[in-house]
PDB file of C-alpha atoms in Angstrom:
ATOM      1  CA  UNK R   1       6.613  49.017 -59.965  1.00 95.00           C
ATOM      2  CA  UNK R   2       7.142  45.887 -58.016  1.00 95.00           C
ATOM      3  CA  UNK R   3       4.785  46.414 -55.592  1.00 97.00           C
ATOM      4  CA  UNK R   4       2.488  47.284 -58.913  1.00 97.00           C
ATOM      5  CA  UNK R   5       2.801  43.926 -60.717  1.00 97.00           C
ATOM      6  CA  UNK R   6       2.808  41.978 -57.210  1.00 98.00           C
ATOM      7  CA  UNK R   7      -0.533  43.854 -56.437  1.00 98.00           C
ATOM      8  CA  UNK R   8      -2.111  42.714 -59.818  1.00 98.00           C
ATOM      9  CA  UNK R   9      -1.095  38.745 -59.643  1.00 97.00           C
ATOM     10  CA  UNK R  10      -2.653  38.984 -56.191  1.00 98.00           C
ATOM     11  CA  UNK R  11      -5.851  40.214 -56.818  1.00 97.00           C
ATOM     12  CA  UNK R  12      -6.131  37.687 -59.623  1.00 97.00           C
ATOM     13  CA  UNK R  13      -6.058  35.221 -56.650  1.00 94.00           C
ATOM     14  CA  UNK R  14      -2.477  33.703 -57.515  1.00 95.00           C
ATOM     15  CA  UNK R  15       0.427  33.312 -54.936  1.00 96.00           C
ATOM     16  CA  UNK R  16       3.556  34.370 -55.163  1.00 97.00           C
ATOM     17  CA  UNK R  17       7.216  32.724 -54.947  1.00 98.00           C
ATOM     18  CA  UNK R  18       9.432  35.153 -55.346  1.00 97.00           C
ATOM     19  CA  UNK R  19      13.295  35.215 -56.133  1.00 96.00           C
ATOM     20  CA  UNK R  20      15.603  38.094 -55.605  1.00 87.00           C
ATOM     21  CA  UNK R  21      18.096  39.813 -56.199  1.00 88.00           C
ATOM     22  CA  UNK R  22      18.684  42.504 -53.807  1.00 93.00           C
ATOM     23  CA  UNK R  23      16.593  41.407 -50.199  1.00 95.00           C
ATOM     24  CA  UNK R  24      15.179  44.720 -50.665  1.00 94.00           C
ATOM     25  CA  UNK R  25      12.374  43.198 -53.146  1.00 96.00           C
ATOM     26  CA  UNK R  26      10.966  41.790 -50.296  1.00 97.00           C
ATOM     27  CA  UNK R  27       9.071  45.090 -48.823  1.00 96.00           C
ATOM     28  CA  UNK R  28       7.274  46.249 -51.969  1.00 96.00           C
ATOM     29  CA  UNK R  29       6.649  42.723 -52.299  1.00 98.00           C
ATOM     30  CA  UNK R  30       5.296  42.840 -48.657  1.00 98.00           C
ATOM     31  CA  UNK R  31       3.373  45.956 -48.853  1.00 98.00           C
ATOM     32  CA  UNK R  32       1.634  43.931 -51.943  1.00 98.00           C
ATOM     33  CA  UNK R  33       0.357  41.027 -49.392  1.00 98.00           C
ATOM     34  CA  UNK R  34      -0.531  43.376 -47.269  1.00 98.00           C
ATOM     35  CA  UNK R  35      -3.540  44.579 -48.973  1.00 98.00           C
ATOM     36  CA  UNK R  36      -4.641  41.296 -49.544  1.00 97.00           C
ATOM     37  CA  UNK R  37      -4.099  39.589 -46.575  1.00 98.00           C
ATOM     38  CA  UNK R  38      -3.824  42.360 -44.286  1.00 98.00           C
ATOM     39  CA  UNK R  39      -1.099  42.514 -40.984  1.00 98.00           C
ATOM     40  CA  UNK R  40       1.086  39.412 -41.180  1.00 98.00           C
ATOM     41  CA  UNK R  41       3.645  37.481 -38.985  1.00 98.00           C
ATOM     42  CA  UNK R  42       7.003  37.336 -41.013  1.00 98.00           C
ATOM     43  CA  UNK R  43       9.798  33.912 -40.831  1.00 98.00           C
ATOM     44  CA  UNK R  44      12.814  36.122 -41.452  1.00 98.00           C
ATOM     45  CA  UNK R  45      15.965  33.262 -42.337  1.00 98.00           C
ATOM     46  CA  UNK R  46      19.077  35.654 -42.774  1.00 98.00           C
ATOM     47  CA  UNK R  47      22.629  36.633 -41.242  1.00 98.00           C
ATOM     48  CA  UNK R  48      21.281  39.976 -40.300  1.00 97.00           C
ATOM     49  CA  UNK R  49      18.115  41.479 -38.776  1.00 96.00           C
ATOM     50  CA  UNK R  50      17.821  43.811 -41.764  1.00 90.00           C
ATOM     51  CA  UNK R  51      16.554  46.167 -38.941  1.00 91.00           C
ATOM     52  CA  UNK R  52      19.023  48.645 -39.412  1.00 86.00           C
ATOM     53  CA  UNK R  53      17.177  52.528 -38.994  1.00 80.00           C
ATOM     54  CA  UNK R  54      20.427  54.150 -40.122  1.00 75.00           C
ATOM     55  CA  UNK R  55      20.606  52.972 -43.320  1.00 66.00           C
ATOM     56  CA  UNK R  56      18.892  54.536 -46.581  1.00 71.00           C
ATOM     57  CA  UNK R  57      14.734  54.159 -47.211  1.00 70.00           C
ATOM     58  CA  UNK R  58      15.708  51.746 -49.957  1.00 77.00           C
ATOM     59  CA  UNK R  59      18.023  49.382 -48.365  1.00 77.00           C
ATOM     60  CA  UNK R  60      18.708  45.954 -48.052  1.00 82.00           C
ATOM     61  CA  UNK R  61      19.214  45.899 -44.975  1.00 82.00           C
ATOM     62  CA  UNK R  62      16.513  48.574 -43.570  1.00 86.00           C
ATOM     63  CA  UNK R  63      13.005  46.234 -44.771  1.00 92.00           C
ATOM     64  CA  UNK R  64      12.047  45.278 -41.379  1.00 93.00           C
ATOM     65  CA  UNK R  65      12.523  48.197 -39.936  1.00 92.00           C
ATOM     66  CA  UNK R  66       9.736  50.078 -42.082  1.00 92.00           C
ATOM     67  CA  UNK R  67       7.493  46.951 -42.475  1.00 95.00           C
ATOM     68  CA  UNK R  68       6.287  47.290 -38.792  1.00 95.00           C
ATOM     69  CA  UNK R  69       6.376  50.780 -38.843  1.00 94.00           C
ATOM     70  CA  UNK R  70       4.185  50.261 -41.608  1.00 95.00           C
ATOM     71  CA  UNK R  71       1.862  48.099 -40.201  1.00 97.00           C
ATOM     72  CA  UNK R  72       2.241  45.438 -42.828  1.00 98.00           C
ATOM     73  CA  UNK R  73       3.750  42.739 -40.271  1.00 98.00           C
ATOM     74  CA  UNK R  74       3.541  41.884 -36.509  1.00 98.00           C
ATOM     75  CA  UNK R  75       7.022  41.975 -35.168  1.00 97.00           C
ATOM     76  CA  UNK R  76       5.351  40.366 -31.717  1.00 97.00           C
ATOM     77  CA  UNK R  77       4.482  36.902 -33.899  1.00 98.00           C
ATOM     78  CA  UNK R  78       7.681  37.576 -36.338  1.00 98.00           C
ATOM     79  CA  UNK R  79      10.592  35.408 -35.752  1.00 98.00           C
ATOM     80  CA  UNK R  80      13.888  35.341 -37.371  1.00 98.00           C
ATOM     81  CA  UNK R  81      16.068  32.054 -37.772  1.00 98.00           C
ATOM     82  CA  UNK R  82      20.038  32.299 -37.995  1.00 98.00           C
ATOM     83  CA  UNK R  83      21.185  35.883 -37.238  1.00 98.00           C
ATOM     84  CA  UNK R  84      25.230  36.127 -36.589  1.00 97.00           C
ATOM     85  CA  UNK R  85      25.474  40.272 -36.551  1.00 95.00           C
ATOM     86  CA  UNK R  86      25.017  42.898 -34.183  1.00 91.00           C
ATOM     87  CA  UNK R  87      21.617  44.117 -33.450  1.00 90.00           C
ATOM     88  CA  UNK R  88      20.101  46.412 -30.589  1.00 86.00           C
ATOM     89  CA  UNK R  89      18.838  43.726 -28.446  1.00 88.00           C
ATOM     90  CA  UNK R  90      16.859  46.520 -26.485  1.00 85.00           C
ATOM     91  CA  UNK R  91      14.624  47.562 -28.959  1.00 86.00           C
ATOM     92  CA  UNK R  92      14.365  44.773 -31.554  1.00 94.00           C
ATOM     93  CA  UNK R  93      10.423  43.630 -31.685  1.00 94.00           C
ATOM     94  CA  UNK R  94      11.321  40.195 -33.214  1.00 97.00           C
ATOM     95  CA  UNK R  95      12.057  37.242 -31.646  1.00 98.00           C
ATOM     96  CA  UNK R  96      15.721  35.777 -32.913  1.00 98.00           C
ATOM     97  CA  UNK R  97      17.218  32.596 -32.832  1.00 98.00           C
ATOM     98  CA  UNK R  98      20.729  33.099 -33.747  1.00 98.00           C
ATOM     99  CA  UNK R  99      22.710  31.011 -35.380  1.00 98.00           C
ATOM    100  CA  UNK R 100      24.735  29.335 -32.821  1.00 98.00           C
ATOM    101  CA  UNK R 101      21.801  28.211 -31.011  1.00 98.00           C
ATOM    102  CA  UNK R 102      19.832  27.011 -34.452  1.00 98.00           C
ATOM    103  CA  UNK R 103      22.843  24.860 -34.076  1.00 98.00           C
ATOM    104  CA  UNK R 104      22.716  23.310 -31.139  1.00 98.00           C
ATOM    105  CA  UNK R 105      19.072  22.921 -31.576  1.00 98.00           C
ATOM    106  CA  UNK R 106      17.116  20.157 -33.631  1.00 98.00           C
ATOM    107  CA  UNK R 107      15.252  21.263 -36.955  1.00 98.00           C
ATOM    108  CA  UNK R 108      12.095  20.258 -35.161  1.00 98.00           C
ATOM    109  CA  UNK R 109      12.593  22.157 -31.789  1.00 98.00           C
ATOM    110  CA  UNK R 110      12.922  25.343 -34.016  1.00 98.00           C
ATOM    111  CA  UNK R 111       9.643  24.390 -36.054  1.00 98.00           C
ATOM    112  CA  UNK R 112       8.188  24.712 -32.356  1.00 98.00           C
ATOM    113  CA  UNK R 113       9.212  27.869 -31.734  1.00 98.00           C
ATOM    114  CA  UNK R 114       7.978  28.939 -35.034  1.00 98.00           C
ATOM    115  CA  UNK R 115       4.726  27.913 -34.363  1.00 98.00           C
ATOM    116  CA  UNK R 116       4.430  28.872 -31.036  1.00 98.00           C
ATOM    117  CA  UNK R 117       5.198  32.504 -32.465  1.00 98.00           C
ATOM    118  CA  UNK R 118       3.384  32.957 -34.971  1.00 98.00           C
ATOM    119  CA  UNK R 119       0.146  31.029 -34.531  1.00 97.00           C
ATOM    120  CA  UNK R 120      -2.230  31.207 -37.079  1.00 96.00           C
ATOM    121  CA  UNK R 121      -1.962  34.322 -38.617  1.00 98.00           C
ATOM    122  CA  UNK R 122      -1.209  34.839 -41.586  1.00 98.00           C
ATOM    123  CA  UNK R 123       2.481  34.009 -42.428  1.00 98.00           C
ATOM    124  CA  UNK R 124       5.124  35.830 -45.010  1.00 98.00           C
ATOM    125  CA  UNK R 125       8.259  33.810 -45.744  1.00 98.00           C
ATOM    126  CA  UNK R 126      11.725  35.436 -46.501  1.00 98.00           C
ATOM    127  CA  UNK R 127      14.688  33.211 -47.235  1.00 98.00           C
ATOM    128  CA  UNK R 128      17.855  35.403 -47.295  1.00 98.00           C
ATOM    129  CA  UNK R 129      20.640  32.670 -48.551  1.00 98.00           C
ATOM    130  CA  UNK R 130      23.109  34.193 -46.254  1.00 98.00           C
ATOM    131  CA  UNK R 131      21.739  32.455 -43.366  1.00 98.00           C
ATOM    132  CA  UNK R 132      22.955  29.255 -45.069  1.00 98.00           C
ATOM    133  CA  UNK R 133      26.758  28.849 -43.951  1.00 98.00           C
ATOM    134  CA  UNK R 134      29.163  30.520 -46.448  1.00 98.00           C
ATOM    135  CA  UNK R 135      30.447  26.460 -47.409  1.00 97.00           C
ATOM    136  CA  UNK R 136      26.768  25.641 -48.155  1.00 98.00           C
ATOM    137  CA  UNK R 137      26.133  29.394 -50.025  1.00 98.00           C
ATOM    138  CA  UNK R 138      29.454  31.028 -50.905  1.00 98.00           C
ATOM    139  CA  UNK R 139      27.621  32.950 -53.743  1.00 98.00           C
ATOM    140  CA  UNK R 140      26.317  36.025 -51.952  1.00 97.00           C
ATOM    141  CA  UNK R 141      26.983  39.556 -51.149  1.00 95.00           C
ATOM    142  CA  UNK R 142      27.308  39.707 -47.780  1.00 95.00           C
ATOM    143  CA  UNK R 143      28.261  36.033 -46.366  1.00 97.00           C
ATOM    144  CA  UNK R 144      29.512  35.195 -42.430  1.00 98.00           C
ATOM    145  CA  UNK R 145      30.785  32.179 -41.241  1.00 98.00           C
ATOM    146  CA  UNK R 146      28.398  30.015 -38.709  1.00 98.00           C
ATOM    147  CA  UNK R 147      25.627  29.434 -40.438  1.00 98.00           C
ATOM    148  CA  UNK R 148      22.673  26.731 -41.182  1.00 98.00           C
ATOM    149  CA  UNK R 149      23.379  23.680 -43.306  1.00 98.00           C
ATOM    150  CA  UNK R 150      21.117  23.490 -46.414  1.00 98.00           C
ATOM    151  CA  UNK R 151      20.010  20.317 -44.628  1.00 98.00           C
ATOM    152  CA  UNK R 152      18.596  21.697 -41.518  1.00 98.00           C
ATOM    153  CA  UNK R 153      17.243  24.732 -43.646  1.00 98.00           C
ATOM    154  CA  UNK R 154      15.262  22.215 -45.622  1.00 98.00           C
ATOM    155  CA  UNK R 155      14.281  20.410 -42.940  1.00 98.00           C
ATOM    156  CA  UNK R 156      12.767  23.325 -41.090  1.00 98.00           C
ATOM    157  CA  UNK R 157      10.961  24.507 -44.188  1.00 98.00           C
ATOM    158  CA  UNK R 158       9.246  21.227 -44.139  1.00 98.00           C
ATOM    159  CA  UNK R 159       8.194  21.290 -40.798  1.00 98.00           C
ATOM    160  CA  UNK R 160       6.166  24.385 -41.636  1.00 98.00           C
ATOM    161  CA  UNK R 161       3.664  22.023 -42.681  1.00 96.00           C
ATOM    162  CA  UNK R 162      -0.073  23.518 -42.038  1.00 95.00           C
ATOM    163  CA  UNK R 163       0.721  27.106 -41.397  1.00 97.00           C
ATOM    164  CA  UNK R 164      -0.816  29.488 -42.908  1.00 97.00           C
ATOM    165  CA  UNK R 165       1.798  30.690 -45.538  1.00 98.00           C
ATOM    166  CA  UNK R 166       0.232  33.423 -47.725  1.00 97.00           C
ATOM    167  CA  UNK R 167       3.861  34.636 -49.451  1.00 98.00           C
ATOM    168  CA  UNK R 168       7.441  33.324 -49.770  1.00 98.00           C
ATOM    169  CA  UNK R 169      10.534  34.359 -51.304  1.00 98.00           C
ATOM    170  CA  UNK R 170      14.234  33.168 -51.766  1.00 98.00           C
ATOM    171  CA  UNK R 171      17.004  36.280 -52.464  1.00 98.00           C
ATOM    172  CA  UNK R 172      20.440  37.649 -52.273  1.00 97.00           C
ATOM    173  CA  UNK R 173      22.032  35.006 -54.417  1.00 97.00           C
ATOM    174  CA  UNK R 174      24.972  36.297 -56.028  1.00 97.00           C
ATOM    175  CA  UNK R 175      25.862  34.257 -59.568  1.00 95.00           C
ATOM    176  CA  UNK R 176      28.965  36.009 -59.550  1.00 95.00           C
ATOM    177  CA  UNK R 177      30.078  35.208 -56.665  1.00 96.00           C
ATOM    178  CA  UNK R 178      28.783  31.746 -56.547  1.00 97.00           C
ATOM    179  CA  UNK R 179      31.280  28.561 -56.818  1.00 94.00           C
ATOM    180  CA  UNK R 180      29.862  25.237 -59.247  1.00 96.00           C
ATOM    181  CA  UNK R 181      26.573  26.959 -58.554  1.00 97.00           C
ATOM    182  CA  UNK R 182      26.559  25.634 -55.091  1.00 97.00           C
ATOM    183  CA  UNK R 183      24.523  28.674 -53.931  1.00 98.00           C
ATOM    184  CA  UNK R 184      22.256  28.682 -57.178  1.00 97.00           C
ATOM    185  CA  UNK R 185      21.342  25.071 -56.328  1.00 98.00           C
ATOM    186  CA  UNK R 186      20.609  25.567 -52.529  1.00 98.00           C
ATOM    187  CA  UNK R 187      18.420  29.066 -53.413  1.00 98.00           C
ATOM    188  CA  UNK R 188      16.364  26.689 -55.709  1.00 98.00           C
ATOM    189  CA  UNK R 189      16.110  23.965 -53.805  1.00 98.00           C
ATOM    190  CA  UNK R 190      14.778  26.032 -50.822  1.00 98.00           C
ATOM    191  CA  UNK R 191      12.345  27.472 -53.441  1.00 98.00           C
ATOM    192  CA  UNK R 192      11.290  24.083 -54.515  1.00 98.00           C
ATOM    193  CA  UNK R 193      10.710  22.756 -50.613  1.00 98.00           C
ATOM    194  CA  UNK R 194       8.833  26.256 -49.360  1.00 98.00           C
ATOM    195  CA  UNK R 195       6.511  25.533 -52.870  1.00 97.00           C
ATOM    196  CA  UNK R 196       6.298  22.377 -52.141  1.00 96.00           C
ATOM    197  CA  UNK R 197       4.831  23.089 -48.694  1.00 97.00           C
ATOM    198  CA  UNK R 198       2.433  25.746 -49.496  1.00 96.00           C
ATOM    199  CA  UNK R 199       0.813  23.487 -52.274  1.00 95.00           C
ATOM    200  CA  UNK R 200       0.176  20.891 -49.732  1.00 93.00           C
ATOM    201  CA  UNK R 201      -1.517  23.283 -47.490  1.00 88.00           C
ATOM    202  CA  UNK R 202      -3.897  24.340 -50.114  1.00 84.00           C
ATOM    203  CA  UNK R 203      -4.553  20.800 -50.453  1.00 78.00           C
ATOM    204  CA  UNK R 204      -2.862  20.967 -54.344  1.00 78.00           C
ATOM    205  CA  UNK R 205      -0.615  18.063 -53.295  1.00 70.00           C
ATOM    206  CA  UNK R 206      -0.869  14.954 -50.450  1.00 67.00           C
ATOM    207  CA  UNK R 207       1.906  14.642 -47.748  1.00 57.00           C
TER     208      UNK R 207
END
């Protein structure tokens, strides 16, 4: 159904910011961009790959496993920003900068890397706000320690800046979970600043 009603504000040549929920949105949501747009590089920000083969078909943490199996995205210009879990490091596709080196690196040297990945091509945006740390997003299901400040998130979301963004979305914030709405806030500001940059590369809004 969600692939459905994606498919139909598409095709009336709208875009999409979309806010989750369960990460799992993000595949039907992908598969929806997919027939517009065709094979896309994805800018995964999360605390896990969401690789995983072993979990279910519908899984939150299985979508980027079946999007390249798919061929919906190109894992060789995909690049994921702030993963602190185990993955197979001998057959993951993606590029990764974890967390602790996101760190130690400046918002603009990881804008480079970005770039350098995924080029022109068409580009799919998924913020998962577990790769914030858990004192900058405590309201989530699945939170680990050693994360990205909301600053240096925002800041690398700005440097995306002329890319060719196509889709974006913003999930797994937990309202139950969440503390003076800390997380709430960050998921919308992130919203805001990934909106903000895809207007100005349609040329909706001046730098």
């Amino acid at each position: 159904r969600l692939e459905g009603f994606a498919t139909r504000i598409l095709d009336s040549d709208k875009a999409l910011l979309s806010f989750g929920g369960d990460h799992f949105v993000t595949l039907p949501l992908l598969r929806a961009h997919y027939k517009k747009y065709g094979k896309m590089a994805l800018l995964h920000f999360d605390a896990h790959t969401d690789t995983y083969s072993q979990g279910s078909k519908y899984d939150h943490g299985t979508m980027f496993y079946h999007a390249p199996n798919e061929g919906i995205i190109a894992a060789e210009n995909s690049i994921q920003v702030g993963i602190r879990t185990e993955y197979n490091t001998a057959d993951h596709a993606f590029k990764v900068i974890d967390a602790a080196t996101a760190n130690d690196l400046t918002a603009d040297q990881i804008v480079e890397q970005i770039k350098q990945r995924v080029g022109d091509m068409p580009l799919y945006v998924t913020f998962d706000i577990d790769c914030l740390d858990p004192a900058y997003a405590p309201g989530t299901g699945t939170p680990v320690c050693g994360g990205l400040t909301s600053d240096k998130a925002m800041k690398i979301i700005r440097g995306l800046r002329g890319m060719n963004i196509v889709g974006m979305d913003v999930v797994e914030v937990a309202p139950a979970y969440d503390s003076a709405d800390i997380t709430a806030l960050a998921g919308a500001t992130l919203g805001l600043e990934l909106l903000h940059v895809w207007a100005e590369g349609k040329g909706f809004v001046k730098a």
